[in-house]
mmCIF file of N, CA and C in Angstrom:
data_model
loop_
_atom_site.group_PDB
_atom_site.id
_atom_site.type_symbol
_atom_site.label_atom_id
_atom_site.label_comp_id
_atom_site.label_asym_id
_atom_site.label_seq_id
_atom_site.Cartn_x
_atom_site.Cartn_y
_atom_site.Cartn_z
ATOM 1 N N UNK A 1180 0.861 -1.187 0.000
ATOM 2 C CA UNK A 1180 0.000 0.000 0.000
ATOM 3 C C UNK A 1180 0.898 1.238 0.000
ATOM 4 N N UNK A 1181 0.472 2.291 -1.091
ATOM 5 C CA UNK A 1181 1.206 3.032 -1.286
ATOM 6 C C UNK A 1181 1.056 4.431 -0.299
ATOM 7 N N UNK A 1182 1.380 4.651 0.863
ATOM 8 C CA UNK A 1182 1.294 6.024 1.501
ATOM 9 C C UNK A 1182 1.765 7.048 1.224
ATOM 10 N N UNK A 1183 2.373 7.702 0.778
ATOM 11 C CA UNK A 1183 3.258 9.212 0.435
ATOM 12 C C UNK A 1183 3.719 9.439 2.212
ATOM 13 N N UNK A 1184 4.837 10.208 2.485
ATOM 14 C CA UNK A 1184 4.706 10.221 3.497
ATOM 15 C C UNK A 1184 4.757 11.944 4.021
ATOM 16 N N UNK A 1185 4.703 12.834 2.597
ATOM 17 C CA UNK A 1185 4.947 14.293 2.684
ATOM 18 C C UNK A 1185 3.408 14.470 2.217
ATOM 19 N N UNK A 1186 2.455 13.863 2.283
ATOM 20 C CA UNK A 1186 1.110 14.053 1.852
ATOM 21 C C UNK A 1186 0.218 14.771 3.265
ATOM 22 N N UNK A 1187 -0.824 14.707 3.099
ATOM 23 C CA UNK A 1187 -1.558 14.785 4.446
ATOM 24 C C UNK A 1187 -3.331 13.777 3.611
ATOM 25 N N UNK A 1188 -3.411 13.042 5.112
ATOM 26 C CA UNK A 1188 -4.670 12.949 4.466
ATOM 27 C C UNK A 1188 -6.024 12.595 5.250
ATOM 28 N N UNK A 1189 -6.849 12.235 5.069
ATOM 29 C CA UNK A 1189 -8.883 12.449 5.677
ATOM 30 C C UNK A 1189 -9.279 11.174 5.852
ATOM 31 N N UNK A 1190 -9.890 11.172 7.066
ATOM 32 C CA UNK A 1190 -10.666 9.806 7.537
ATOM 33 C C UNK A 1190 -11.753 9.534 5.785
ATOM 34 N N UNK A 1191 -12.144 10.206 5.107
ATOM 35 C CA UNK A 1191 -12.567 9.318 3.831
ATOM 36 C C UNK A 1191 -11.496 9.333 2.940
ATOM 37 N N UNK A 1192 -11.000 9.346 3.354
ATOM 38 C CA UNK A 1192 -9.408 8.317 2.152
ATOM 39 C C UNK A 1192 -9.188 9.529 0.873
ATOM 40 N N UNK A 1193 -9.194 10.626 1.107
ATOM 41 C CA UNK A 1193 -8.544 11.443 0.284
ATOM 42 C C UNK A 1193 -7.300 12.209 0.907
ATOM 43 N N UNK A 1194 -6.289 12.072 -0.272
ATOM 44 C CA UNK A 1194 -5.006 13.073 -0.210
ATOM 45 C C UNK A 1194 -4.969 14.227 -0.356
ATOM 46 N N UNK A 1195 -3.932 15.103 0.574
ATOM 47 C CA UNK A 1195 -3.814 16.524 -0.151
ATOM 48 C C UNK A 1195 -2.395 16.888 0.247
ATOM 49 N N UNK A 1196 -1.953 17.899 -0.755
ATOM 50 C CA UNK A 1196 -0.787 18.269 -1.201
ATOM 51 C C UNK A 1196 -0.590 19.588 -0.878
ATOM 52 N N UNK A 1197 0.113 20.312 -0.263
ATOM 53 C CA UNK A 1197 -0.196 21.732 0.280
ATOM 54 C C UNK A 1197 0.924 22.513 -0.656
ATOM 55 N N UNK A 1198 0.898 23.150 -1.088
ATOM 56 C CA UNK A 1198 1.783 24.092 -2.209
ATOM 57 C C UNK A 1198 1.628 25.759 -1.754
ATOM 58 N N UNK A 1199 1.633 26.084 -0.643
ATOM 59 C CA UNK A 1199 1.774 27.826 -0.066
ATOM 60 C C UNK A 1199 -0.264 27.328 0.144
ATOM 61 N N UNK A 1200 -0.871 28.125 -0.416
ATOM 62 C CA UNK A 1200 -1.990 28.371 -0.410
ATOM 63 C C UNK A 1200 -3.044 27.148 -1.250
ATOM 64 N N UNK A 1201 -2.637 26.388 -2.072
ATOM 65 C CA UNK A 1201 -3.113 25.935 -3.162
ATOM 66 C C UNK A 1201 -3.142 24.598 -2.243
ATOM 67 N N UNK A 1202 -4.024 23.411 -2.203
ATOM 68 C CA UNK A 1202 -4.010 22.254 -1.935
ATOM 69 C C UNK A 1202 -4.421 21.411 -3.385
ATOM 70 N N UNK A 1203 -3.873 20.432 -3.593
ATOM 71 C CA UNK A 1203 -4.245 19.218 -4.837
ATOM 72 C C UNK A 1203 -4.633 18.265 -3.962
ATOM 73 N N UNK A 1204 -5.607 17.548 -4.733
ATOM 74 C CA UNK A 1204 -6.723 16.799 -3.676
ATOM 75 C C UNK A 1204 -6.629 15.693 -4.718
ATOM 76 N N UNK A 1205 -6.493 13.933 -4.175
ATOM 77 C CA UNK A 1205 -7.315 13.353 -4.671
ATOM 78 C C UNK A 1205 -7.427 11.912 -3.628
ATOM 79 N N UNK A 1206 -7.918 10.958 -4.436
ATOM 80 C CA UNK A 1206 -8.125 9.336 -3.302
ATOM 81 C C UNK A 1206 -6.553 8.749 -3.158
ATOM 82 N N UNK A 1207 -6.909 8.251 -2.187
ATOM 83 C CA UNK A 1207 -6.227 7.663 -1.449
ATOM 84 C C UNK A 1207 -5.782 6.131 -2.797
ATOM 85 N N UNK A 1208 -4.581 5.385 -2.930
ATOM 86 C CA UNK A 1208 -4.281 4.469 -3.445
ATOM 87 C C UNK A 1208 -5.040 3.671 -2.373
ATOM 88 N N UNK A 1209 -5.403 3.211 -1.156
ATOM 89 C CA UNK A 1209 -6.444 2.046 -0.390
ATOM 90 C C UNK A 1209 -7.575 2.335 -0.907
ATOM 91 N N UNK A 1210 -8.171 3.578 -1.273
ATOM 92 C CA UNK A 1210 -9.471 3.653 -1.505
ATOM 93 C C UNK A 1210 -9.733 3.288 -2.965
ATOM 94 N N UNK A 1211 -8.586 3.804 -4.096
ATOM 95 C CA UNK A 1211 -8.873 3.035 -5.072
ATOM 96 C C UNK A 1211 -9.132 1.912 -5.175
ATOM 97 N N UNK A 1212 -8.328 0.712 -4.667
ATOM 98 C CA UNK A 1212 -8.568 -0.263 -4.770
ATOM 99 C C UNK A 1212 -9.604 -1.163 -3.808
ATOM 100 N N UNK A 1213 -10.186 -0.052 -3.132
ATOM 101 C CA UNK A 1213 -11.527 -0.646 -2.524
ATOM 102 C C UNK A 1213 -12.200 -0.431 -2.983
ATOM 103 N N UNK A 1214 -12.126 0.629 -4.208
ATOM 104 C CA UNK A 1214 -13.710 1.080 -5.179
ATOM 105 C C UNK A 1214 -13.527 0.110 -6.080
ATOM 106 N N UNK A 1215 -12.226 -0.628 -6.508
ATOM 107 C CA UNK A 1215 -12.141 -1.181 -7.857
ATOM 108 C C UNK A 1215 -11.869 0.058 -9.150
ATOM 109 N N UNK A 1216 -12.561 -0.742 -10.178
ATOM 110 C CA UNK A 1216 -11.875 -0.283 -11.342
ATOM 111 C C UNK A 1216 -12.874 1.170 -11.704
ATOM 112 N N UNK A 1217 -11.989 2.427 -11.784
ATOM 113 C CA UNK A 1217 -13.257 3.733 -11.560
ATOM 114 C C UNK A 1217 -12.707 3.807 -12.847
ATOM 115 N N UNK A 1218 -14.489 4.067 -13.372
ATOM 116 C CA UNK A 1218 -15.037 4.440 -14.779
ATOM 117 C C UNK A 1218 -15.633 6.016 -15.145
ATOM 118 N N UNK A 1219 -15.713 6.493 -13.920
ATOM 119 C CA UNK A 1219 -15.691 7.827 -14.719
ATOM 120 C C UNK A 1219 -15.423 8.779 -12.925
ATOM 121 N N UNK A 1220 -15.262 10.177 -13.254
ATOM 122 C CA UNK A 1220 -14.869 11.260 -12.098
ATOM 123 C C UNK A 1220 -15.712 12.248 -12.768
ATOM 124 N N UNK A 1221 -16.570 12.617 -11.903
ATOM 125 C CA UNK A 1221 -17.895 13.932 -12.018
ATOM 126 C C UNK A 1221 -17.073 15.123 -10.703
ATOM 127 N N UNK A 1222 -16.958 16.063 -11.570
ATOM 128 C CA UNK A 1222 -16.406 17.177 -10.462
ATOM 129 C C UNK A 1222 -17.256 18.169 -11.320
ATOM 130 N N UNK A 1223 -18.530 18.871 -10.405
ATOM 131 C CA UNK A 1223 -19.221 20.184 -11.114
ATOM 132 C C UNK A 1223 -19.205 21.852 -10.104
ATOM 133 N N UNK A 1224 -18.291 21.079 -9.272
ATOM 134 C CA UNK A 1224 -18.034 22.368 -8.219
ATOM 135 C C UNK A 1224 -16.751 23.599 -8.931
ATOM 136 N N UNK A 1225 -16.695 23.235 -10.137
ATOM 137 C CA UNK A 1225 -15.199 24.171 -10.416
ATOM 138 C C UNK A 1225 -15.835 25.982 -10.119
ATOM 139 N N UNK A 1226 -14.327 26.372 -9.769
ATOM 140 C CA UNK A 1226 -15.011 27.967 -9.459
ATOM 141 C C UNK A 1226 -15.703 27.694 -8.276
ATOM 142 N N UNK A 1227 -16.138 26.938 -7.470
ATOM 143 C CA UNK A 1227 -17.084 27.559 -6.500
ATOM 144 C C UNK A 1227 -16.469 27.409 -5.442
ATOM 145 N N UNK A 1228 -17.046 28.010 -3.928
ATOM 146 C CA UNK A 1228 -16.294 28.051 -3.041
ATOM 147 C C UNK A 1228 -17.240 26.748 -2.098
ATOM 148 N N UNK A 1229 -16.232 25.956 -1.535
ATOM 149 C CA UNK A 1229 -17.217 25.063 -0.626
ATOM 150 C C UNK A 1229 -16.390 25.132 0.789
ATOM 151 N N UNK A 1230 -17.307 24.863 2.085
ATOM 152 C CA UNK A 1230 -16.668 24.377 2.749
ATOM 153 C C UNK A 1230 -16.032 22.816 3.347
ATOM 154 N N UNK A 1231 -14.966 22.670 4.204
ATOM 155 C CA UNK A 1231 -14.687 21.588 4.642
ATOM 156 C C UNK A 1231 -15.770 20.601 4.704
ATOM 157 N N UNK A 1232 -15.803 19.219 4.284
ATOM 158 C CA UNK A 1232 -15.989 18.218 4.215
ATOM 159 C C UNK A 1232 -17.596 18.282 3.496
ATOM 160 N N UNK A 1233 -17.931 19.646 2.928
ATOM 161 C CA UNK A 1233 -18.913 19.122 1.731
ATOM 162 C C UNK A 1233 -18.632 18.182 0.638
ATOM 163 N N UNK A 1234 -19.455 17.598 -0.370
ATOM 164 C CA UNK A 1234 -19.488 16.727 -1.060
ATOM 165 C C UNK A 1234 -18.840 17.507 -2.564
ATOM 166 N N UNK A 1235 -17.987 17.663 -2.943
ATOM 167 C CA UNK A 1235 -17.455 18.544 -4.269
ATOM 168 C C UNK A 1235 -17.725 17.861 -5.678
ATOM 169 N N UNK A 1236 -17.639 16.591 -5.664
ATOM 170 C CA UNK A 1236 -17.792 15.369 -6.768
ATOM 171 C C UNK A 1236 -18.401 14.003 -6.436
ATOM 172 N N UNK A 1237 -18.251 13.359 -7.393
ATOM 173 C CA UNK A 1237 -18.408 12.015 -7.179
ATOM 174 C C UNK A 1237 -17.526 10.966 -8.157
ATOM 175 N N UNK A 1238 -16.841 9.651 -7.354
ATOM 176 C CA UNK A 1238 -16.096 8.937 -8.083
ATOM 177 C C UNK A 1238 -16.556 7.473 -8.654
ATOM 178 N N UNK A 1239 -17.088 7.042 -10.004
ATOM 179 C CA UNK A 1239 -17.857 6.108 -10.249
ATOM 180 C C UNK A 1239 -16.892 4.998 -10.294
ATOM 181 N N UNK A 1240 -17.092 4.204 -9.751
ATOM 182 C CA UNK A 1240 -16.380 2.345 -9.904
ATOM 183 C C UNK A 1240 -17.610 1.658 -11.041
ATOM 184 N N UNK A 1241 -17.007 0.639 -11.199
ATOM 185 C CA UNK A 1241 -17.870 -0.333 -11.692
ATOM 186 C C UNK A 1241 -19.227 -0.981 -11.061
ATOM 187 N N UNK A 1242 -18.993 -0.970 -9.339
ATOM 188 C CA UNK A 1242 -19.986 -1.603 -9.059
ATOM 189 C C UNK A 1242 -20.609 -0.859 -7.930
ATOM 190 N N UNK A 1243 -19.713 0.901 -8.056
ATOM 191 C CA UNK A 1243 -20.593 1.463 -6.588
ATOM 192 C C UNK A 1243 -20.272 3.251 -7.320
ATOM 193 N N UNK A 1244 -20.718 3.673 -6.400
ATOM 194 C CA UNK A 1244 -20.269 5.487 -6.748
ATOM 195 C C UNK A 1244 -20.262 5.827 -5.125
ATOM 196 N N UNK A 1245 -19.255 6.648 -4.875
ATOM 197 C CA UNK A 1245 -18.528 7.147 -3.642
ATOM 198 C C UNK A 1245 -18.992 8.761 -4.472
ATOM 199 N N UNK A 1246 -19.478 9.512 -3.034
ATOM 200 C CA UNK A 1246 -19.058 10.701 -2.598
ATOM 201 C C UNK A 1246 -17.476 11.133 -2.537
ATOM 202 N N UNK A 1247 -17.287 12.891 -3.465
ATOM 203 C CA UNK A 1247 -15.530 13.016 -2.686
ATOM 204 C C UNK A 1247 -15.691 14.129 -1.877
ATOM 205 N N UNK A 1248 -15.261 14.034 -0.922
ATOM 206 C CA UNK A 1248 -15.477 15.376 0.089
ATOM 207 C C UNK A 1248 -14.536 16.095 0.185
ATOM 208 N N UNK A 1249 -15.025 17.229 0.261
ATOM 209 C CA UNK A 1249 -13.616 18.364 0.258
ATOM 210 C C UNK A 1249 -12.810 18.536 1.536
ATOM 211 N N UNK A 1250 -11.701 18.225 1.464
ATOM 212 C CA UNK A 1250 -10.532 18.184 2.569
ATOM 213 C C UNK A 1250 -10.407 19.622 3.557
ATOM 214 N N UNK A 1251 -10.513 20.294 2.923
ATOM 215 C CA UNK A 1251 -10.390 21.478 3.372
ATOM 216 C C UNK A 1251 -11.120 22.729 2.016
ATOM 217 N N UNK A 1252 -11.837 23.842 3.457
ATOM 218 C CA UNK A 1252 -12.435 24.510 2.631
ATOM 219 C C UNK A 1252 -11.921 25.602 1.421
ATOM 220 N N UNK A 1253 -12.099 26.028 0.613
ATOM 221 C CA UNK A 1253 -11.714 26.902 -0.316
ATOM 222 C C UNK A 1253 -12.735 26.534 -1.698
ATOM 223 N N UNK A 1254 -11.793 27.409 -2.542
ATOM 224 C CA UNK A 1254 -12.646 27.576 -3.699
ATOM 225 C C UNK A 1254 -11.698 26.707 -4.847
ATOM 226 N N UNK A 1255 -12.699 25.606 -5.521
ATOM 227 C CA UNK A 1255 -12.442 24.503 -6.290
ATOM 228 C C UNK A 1255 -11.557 25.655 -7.647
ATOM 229 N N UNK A 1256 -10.304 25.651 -7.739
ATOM 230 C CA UNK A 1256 -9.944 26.223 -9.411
ATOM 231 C C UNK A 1256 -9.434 25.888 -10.487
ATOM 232 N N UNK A 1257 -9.654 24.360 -10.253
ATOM 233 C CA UNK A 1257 -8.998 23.254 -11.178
ATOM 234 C C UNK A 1257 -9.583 21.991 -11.288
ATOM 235 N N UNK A 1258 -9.907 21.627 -11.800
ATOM 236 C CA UNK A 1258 -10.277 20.015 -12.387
ATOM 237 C C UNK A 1258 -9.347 19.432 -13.138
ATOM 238 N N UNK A 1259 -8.748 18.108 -12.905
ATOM 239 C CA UNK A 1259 -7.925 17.108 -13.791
ATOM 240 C C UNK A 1259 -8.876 16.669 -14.468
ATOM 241 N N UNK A 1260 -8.690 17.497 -16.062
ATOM 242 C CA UNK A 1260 -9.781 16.989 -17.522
ATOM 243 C C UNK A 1260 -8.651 16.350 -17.799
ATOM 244 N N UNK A 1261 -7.817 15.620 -17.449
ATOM 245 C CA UNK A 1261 -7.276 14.490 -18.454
ATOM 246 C C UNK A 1261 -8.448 13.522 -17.910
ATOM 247 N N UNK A 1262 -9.055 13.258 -16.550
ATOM 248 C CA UNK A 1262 -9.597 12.087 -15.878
ATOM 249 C C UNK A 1262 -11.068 12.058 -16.735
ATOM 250 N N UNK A 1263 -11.441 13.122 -17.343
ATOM 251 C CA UNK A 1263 -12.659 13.203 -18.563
ATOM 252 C C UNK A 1263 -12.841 11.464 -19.377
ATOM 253 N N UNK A 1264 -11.232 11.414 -20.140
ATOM 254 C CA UNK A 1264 -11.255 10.919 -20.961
ATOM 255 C C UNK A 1264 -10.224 9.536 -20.302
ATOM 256 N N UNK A 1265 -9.526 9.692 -19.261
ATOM 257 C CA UNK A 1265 -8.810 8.705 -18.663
ATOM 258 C C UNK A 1265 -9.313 8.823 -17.543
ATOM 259 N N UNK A 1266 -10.669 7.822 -16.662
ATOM 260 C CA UNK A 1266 -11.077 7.692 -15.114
ATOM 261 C C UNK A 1266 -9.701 7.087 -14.449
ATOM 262 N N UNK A 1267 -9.399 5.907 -15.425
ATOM 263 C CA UNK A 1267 -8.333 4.933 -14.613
ATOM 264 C C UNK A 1267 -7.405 5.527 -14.324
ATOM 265 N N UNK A 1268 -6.695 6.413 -14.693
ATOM 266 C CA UNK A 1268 -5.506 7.129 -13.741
ATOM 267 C C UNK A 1268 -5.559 7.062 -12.646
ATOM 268 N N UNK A 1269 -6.805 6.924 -11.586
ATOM 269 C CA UNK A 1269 -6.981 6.973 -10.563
ATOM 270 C C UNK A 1269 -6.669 5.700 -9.886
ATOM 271 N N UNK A 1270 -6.846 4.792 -11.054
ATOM 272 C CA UNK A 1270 -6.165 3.804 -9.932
ATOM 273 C C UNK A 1270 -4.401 3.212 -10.482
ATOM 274 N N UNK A 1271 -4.554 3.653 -11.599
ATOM 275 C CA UNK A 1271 -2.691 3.394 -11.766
ATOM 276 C C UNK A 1271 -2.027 3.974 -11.425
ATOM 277 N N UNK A 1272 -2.254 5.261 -11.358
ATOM 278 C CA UNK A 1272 -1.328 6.521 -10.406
ATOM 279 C C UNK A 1272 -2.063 7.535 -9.927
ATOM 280 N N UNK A 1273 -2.956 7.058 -8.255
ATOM 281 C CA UNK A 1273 -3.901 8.168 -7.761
ATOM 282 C C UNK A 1273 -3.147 9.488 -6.851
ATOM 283 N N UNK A 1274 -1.603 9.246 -6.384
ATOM 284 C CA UNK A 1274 -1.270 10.062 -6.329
ATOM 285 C C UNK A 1274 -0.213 10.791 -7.402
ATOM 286 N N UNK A 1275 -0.451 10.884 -8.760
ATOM 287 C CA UNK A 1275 0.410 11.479 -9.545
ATOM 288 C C UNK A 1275 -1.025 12.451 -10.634
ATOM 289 N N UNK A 1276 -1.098 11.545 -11.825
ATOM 290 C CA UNK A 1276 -1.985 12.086 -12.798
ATOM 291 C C UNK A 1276 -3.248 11.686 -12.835
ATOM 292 N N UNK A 1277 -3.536 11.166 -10.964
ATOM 293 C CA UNK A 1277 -4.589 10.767 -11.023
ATOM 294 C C UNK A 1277 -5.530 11.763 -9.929
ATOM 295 N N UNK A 1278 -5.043 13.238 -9.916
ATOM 296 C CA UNK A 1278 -5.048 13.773 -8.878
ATOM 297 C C UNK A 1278 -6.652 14.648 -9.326
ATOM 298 N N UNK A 1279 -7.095 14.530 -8.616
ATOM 299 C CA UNK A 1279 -8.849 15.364 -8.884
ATOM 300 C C UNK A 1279 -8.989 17.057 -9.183
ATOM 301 N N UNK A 1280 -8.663 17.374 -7.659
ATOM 302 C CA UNK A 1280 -8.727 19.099 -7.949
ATOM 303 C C UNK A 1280 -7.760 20.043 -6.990
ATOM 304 N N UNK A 1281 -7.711 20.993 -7.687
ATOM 305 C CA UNK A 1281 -6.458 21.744 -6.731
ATOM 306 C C UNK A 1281 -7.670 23.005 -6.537
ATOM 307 N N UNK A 1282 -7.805 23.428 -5.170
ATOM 308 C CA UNK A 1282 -8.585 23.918 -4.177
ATOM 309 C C UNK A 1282 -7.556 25.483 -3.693
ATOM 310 N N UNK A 1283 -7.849 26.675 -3.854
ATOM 311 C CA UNK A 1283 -7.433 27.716 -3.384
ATOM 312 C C UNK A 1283 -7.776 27.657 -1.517
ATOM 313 N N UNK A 1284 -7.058 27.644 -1.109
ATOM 314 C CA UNK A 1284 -7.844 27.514 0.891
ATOM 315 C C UNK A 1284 -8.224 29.164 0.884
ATOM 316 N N UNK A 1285 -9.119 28.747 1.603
ATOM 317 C CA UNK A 1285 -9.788 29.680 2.582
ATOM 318 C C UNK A 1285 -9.268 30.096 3.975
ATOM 319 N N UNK A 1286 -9.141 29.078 4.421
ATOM 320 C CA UNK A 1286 -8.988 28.650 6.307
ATOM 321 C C UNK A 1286 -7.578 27.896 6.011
ATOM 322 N N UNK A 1287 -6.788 28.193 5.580
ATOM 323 C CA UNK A 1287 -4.817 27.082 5.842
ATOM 324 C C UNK A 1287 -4.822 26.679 6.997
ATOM 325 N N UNK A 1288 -5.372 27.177 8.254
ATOM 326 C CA UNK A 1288 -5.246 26.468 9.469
ATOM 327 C C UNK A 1288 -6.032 25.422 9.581
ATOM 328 N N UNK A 1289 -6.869 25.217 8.358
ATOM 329 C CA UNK A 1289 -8.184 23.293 8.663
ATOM 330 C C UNK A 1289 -6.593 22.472 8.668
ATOM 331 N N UNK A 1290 -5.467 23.203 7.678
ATOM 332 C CA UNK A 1290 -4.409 21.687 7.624
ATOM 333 C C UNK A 1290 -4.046 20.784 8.629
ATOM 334 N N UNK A 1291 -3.948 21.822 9.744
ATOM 335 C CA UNK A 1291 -3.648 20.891 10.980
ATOM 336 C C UNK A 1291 -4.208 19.905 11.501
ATOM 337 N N UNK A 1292 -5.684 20.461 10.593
ATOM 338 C CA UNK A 1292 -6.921 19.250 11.110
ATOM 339 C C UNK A 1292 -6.573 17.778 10.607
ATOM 340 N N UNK A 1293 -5.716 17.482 9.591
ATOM 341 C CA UNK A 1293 -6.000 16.327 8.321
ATOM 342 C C UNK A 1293 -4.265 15.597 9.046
ATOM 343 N N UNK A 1294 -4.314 14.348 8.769
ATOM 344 C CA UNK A 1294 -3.919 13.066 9.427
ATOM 345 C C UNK A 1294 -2.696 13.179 8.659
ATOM 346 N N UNK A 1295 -1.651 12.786 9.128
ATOM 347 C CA UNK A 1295 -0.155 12.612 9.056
ATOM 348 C C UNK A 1295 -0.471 11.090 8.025
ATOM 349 N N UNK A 1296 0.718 10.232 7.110
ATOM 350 C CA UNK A 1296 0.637 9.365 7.144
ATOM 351 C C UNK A 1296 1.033 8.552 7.883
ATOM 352 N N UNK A 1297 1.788 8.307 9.069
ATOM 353 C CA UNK A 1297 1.449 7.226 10.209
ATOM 354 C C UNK A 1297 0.249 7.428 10.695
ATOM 355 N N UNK A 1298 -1.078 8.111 11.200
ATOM 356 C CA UNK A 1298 -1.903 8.433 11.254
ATOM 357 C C UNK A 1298 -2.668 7.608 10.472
ATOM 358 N N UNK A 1299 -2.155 7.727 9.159
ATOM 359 C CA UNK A 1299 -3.783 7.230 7.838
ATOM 360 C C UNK A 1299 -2.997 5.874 8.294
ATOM 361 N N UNK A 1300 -1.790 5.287 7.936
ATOM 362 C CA UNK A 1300 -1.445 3.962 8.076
ATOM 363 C C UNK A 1300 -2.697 3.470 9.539
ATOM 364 N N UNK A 1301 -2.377 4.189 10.466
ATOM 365 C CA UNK A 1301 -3.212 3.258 11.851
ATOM 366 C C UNK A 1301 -4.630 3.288 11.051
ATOM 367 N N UNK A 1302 -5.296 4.371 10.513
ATOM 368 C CA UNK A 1302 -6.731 3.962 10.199
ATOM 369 C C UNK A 1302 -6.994 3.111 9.338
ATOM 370 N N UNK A 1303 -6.522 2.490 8.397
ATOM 371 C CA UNK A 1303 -6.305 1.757 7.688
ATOM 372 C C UNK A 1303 -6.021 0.090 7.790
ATOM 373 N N UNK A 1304 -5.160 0.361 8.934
ATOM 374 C CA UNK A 1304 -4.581 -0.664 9.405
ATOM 375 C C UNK A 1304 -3.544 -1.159 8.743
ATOM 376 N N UNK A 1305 -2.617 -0.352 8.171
ATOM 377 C CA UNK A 1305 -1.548 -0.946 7.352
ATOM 378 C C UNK A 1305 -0.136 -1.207 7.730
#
């Protein structure tokens, strides 16, 4: 199981990447492979501002669709449109080009809120 260990990440199995102000958000490599093989990524929040742990998208598998919740609040200013036409990135490389949306913060202090990876390892159990 692949953890990053400069990542930060959320009791629902999403990553984030902190870059000054900017966070890149996407699933967790455990959660991919607990959804199985994802066939498509619906993100219609671009431009808008949401807060922490609203629902921003949704990630379709083959045999279920997951809610993605936003890690931290800010305003959505990016969508990965390669995942339009390639869903599976998400599970061959969910932390590289399989990454969902990069989020302007609002609040930089929610970061402290979101789990170290020894942290996600214990929830996980890995």
């Amino acid at each position: 199981m692949n953890i990053p260990s400069e990542l930060k990440y959320t009791k629902d199995h999403e990553w984030v990447k902190i870059d000054g102000d900017i966070a890149t958000v996407g699933i967790t490599d455990f959660a991919q492979s607990e959804l199985g093989d994802i066939v498509y990524v619906e993100v219609e929040t671009l431009d808008e501002t949401l807060d922490k742990e609203e629902v921003f998208g949704t990630v379709e598998a083959v045999k279920t669709v997951s809610d993605l919740f936003l890690p931290l609040g800010g305003e959505i200013i990016e969508f990965n449109e390669a995942l339009e036409d390639e869903p599976e990135k998400v599970n061959s490389d969910p932390y590289g080009e399989g990454w969902m949306v990069k989020i302007k913060l609002s609040e930089p202090s929610e970061v402290e809120d979101l789990m170290s990876a020894d942290d996600y390892k214990a929830l996980i159990g890995a």
